[in-house]
PDB file of C-alpha atoms in Angstrom:
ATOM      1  CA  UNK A   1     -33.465 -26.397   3.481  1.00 37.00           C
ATOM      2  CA  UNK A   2     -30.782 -26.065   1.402  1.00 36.00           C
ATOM      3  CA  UNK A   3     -30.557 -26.788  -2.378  1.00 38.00           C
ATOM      4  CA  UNK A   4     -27.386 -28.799  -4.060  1.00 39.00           C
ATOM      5  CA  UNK A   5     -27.535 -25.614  -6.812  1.00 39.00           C
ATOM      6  CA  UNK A   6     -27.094 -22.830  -3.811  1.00 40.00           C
ATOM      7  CA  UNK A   7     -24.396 -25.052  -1.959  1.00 40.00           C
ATOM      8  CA  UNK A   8     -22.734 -25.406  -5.556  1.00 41.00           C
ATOM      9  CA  UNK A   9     -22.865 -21.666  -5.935  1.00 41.00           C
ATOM     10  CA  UNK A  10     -21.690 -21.249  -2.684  1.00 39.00           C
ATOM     11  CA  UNK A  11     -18.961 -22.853  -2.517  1.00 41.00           C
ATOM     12  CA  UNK A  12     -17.850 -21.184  -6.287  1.00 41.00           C
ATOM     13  CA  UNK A  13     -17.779 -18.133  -4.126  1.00 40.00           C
ATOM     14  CA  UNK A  14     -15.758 -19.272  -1.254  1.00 38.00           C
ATOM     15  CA  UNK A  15     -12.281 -19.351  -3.159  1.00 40.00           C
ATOM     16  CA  UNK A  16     -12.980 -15.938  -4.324  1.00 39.00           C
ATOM     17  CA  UNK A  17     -13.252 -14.531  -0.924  1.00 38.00           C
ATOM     18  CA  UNK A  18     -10.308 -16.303   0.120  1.00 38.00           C
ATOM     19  CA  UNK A  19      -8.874 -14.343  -2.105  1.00 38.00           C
ATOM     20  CA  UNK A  20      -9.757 -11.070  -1.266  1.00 39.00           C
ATOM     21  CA  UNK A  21      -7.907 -11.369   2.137  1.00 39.00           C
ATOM     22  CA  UNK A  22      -4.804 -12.916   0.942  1.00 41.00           C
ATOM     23  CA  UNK A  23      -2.082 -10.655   1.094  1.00 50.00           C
ATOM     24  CA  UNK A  24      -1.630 -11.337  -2.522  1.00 50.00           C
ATOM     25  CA  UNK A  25      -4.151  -9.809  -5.070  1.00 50.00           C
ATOM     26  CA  UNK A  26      -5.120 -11.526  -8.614  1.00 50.00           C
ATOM     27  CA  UNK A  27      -6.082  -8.916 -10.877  1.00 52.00           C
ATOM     28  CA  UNK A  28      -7.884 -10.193 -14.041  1.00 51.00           C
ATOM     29  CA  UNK A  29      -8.070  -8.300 -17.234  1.00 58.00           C
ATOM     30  CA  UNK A  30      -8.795 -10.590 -20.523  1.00 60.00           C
ATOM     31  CA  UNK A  31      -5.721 -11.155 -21.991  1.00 58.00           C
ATOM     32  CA  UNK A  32      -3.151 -10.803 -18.729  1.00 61.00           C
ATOM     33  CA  UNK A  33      -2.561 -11.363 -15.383  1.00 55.00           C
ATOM     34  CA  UNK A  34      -1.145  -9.218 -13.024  1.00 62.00           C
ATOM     35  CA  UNK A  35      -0.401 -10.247  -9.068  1.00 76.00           C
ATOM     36  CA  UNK A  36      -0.360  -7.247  -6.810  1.00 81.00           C
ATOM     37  CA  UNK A  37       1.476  -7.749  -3.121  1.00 92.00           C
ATOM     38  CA  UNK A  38       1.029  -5.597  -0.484  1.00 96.00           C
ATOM     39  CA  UNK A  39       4.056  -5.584   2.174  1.00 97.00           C
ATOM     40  CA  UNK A  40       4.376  -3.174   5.526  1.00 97.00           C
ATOM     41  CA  UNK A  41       7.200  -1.987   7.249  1.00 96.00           C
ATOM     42  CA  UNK A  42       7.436  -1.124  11.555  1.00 94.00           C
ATOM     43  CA  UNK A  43       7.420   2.344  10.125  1.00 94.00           C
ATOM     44  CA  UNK A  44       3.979   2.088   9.116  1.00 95.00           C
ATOM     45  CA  UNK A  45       4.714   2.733   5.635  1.00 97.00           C
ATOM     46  CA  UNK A  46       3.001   0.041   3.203  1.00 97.00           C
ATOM     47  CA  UNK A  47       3.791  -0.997  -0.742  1.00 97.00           C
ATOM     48  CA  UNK A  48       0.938  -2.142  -2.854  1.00 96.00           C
ATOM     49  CA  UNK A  49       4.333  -3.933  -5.877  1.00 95.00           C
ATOM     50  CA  UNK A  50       2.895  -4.654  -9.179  1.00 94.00           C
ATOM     51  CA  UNK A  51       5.196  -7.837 -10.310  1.00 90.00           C
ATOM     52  CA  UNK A  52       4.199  -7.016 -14.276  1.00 90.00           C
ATOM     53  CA  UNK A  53       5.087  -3.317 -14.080  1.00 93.00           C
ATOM     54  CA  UNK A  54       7.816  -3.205 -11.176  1.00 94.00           C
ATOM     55  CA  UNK A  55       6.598  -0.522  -9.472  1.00 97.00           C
ATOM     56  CA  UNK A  56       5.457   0.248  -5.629  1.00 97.00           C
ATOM     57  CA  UNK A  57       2.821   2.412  -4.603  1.00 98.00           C
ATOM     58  CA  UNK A  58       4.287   3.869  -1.722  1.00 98.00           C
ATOM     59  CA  UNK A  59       1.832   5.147   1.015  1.00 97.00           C
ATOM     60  CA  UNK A  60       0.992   5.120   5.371  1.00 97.00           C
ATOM     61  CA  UNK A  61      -0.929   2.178   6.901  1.00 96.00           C
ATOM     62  CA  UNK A  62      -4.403   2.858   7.898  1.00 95.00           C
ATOM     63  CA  UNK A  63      -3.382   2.326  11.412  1.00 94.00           C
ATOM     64  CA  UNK A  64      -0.897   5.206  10.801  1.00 94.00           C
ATOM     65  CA  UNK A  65      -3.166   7.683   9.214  1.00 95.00           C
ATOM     66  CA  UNK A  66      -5.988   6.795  12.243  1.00 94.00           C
ATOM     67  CA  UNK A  67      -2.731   7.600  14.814  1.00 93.00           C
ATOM     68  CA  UNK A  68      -1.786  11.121  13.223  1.00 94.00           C
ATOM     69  CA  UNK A  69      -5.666  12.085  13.098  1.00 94.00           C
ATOM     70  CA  UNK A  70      -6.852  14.757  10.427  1.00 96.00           C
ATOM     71  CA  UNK A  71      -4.459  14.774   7.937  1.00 97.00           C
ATOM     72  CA  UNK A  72      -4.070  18.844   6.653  1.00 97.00           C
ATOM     73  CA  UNK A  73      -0.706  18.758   4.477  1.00 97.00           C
ATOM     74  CA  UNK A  74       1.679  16.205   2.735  1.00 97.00           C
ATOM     75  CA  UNK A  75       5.084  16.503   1.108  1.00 98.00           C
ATOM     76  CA  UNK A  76       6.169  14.318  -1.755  1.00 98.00           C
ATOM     77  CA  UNK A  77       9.137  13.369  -3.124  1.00 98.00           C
ATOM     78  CA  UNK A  78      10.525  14.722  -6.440  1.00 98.00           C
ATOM     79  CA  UNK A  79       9.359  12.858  -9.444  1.00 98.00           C
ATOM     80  CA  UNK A  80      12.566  11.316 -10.976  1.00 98.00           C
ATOM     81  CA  UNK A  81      14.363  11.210  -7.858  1.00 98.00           C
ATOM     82  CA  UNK A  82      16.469   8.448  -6.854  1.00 98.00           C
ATOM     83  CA  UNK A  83      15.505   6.570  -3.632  1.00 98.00           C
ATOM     84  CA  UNK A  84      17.424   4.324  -1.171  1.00 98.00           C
ATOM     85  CA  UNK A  85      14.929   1.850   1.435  1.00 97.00           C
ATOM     86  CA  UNK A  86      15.572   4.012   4.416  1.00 96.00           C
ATOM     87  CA  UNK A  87      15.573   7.495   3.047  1.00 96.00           C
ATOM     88  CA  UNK A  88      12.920  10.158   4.186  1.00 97.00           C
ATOM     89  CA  UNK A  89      11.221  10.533   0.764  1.00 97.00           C
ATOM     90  CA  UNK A  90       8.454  12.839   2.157  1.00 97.00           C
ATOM     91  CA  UNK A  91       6.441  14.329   5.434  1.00 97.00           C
ATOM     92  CA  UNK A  92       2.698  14.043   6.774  1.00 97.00           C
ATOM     93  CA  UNK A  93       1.669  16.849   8.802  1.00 97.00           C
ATOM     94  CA  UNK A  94      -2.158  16.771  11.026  1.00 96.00           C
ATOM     95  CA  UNK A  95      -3.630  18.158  13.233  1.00 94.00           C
ATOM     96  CA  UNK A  96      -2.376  16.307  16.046  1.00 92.00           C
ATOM     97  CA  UNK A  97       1.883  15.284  14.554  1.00 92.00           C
ATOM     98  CA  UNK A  98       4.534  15.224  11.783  1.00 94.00           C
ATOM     99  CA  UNK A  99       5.354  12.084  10.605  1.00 95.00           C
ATOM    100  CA  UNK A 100       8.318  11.802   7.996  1.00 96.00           C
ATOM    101  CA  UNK A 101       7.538   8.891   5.353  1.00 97.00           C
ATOM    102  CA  UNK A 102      10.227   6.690   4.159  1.00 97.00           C
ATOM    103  CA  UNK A 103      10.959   4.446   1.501  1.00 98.00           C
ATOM    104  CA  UNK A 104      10.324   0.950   2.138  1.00 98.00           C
ATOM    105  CA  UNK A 105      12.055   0.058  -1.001  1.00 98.00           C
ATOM    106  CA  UNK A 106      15.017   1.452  -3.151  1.00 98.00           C
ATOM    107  CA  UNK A 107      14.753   2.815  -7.192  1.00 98.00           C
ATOM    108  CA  UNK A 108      13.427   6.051  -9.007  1.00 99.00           C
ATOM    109  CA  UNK A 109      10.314   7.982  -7.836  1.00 98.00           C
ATOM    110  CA  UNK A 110       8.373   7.600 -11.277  1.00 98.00           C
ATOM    111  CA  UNK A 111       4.806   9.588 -10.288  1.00 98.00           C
ATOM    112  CA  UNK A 112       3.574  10.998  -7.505  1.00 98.00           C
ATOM    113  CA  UNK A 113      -0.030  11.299  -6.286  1.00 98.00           C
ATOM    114  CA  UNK A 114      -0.791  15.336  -6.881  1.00 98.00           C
ATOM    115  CA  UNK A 115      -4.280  15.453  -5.553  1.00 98.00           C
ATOM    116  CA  UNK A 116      -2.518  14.988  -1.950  1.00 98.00           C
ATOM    117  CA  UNK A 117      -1.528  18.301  -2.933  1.00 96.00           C
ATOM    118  CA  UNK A 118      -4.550  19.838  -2.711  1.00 97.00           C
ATOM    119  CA  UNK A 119      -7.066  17.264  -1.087  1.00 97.00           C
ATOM    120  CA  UNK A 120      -4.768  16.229   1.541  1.00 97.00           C
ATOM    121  CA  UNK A 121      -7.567  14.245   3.299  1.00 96.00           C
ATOM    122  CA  UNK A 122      -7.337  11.664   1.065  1.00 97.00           C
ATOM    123  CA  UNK A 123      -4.831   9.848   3.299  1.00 96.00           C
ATOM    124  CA  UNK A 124      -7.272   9.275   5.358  1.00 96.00           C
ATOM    125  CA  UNK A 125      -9.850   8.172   3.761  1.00 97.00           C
ATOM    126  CA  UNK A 126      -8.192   5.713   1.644  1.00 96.00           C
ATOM    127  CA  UNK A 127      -4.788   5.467   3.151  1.00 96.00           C
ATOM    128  CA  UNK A 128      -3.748   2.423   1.339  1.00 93.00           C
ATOM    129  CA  UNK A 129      -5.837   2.847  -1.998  1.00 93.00           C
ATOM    130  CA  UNK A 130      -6.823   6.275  -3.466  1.00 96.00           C
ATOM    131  CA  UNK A 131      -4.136   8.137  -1.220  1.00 96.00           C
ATOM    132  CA  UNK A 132      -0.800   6.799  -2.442  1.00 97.00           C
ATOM    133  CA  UNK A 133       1.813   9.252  -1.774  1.00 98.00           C
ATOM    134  CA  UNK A 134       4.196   8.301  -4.990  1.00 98.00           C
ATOM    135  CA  UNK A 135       5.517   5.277  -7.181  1.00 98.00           C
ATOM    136  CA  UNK A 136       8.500   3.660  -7.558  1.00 98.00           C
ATOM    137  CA  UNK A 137      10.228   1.761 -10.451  1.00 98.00           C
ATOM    138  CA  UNK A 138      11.844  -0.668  -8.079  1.00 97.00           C
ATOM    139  CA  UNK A 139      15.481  -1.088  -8.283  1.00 97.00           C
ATOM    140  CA  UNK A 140      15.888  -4.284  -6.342  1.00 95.00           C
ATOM    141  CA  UNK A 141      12.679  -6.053  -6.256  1.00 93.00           C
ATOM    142  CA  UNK A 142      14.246  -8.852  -3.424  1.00 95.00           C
ATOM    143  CA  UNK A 143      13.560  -5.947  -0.913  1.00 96.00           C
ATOM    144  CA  UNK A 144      10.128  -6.888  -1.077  1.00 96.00           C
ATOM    145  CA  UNK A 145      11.099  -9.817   1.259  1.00 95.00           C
ATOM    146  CA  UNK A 146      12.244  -8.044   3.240  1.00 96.00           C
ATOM    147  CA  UNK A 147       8.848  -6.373   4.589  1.00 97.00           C
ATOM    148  CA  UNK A 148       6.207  -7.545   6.346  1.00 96.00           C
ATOM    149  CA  UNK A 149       3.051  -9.789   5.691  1.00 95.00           C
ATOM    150  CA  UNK A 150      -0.050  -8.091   7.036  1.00 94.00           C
ATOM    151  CA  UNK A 151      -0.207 -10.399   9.700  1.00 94.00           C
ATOM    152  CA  UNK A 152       3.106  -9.797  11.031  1.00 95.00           C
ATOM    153  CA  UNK A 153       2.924  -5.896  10.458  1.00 94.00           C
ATOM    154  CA  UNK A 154      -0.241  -6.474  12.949  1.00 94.00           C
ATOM    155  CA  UNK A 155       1.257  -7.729  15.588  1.00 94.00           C
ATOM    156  CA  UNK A 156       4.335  -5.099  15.673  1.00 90.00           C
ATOM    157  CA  UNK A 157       1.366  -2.620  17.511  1.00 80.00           C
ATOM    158  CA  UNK A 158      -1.822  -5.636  18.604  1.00 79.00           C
ATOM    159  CA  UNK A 159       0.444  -7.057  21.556  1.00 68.00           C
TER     160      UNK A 159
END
C-alpha cells in the first residue's frame, strides 16, 4: 500500500528526472543560474554551450569514441586560435582509425583539455564529460541552432 507522504515525495522527484534527460541542463549554485545545452553535429562532434559564460566544450559523441575503439593519441588545437564551424581543429587516432575533429561552432579556442595529452583514454571513458578536447569563446552563438537535438543526432546512425 502506498502512503499519500511517499506518492508526495514521489512525485517531487519526477520533475527532477525529467530534467536530467532534457537536452537542456539547470545547473544550480546559490546565488546564479546557469543553463547548459548540449547540441551534436552528423560529424559526431558534440558541444556541451554554457549560455552565462559563452563558451563550448568541444568534444566526440560517445557513439563516435565506441566506433574508433581504444583511443591511443589526440591532437588539439592551439589555445588562442581562431576557429571557423567547419575547420579541422584537431585529430583522434586508435587503434582501429583517424578521425579529424571539427568545429561545430566558430570563435577563439580559449583552453584545451591537456590530460588528453597524456591520458588519452579519457575519450573514452567520458567522451562527452571528463574528455573534452578544448573550449571555445563562441563568436556567433546563433550557430548553436544550427546543430542537432540529441534526438535528431540519434537518428542520423539508429535507422
Amino acid at each position: 500500500m502506498f502512503s499519500a507522504i511517499g506518492q508526495a515525495a514521489r512525485a517531487r522527484t519526477m520533475p527532477l528526472m525529467a530534467a536530467r534527460t532534457s537536452p537542456s541542463i539547470i545547473m544550480r549554485v546559490p546565488g546564479c543560474r546557469t543553463i547548459v545545452t548540449k547540441k551534436y553535429t552528423e560529424e559526431h562532434e558534440v558541444v556541451a554551450f554554457d549560455d552565462e559564460t559563452g563558451l563550448g566544450a568541444v568534444s566526440i559523441t560517445d557513439h563516435a569514441q565506441e566506433s574508433l575503439g581504444d583511443v591511443v593519441f589526440v591532437e588539439l588545437p592551439a589555445v588562442g586560435s581562431k576557429v571557423v564551424k567547419g575547420d579541422q581543429i584537431g585529430a583522434v587516432e586508435s587503434v582501429k582509425a583517424a578521425s579529424d575533429i571539427y568545429a561545430p561552432i566558430s570563435g577563439i579556442v580559449t583552453e584545451v583539455n591537456e590530460v588528453l595529452n597524456s591520458e588519452p583514454g579519457l575519450l573514452n571513458r567520458s567522451p562527452e564529460d571528463k574528455g573534452w578536447l578544448c573550449k571555445i569563446k563562441l563568436s556567433a552563438p546563433e550557430e548553436m541552432n544550427e546543430l542537432l537535438t540529441l534526438e535528431s543526432y540519434k537518428a542520423t546512425w539508429e535507422a
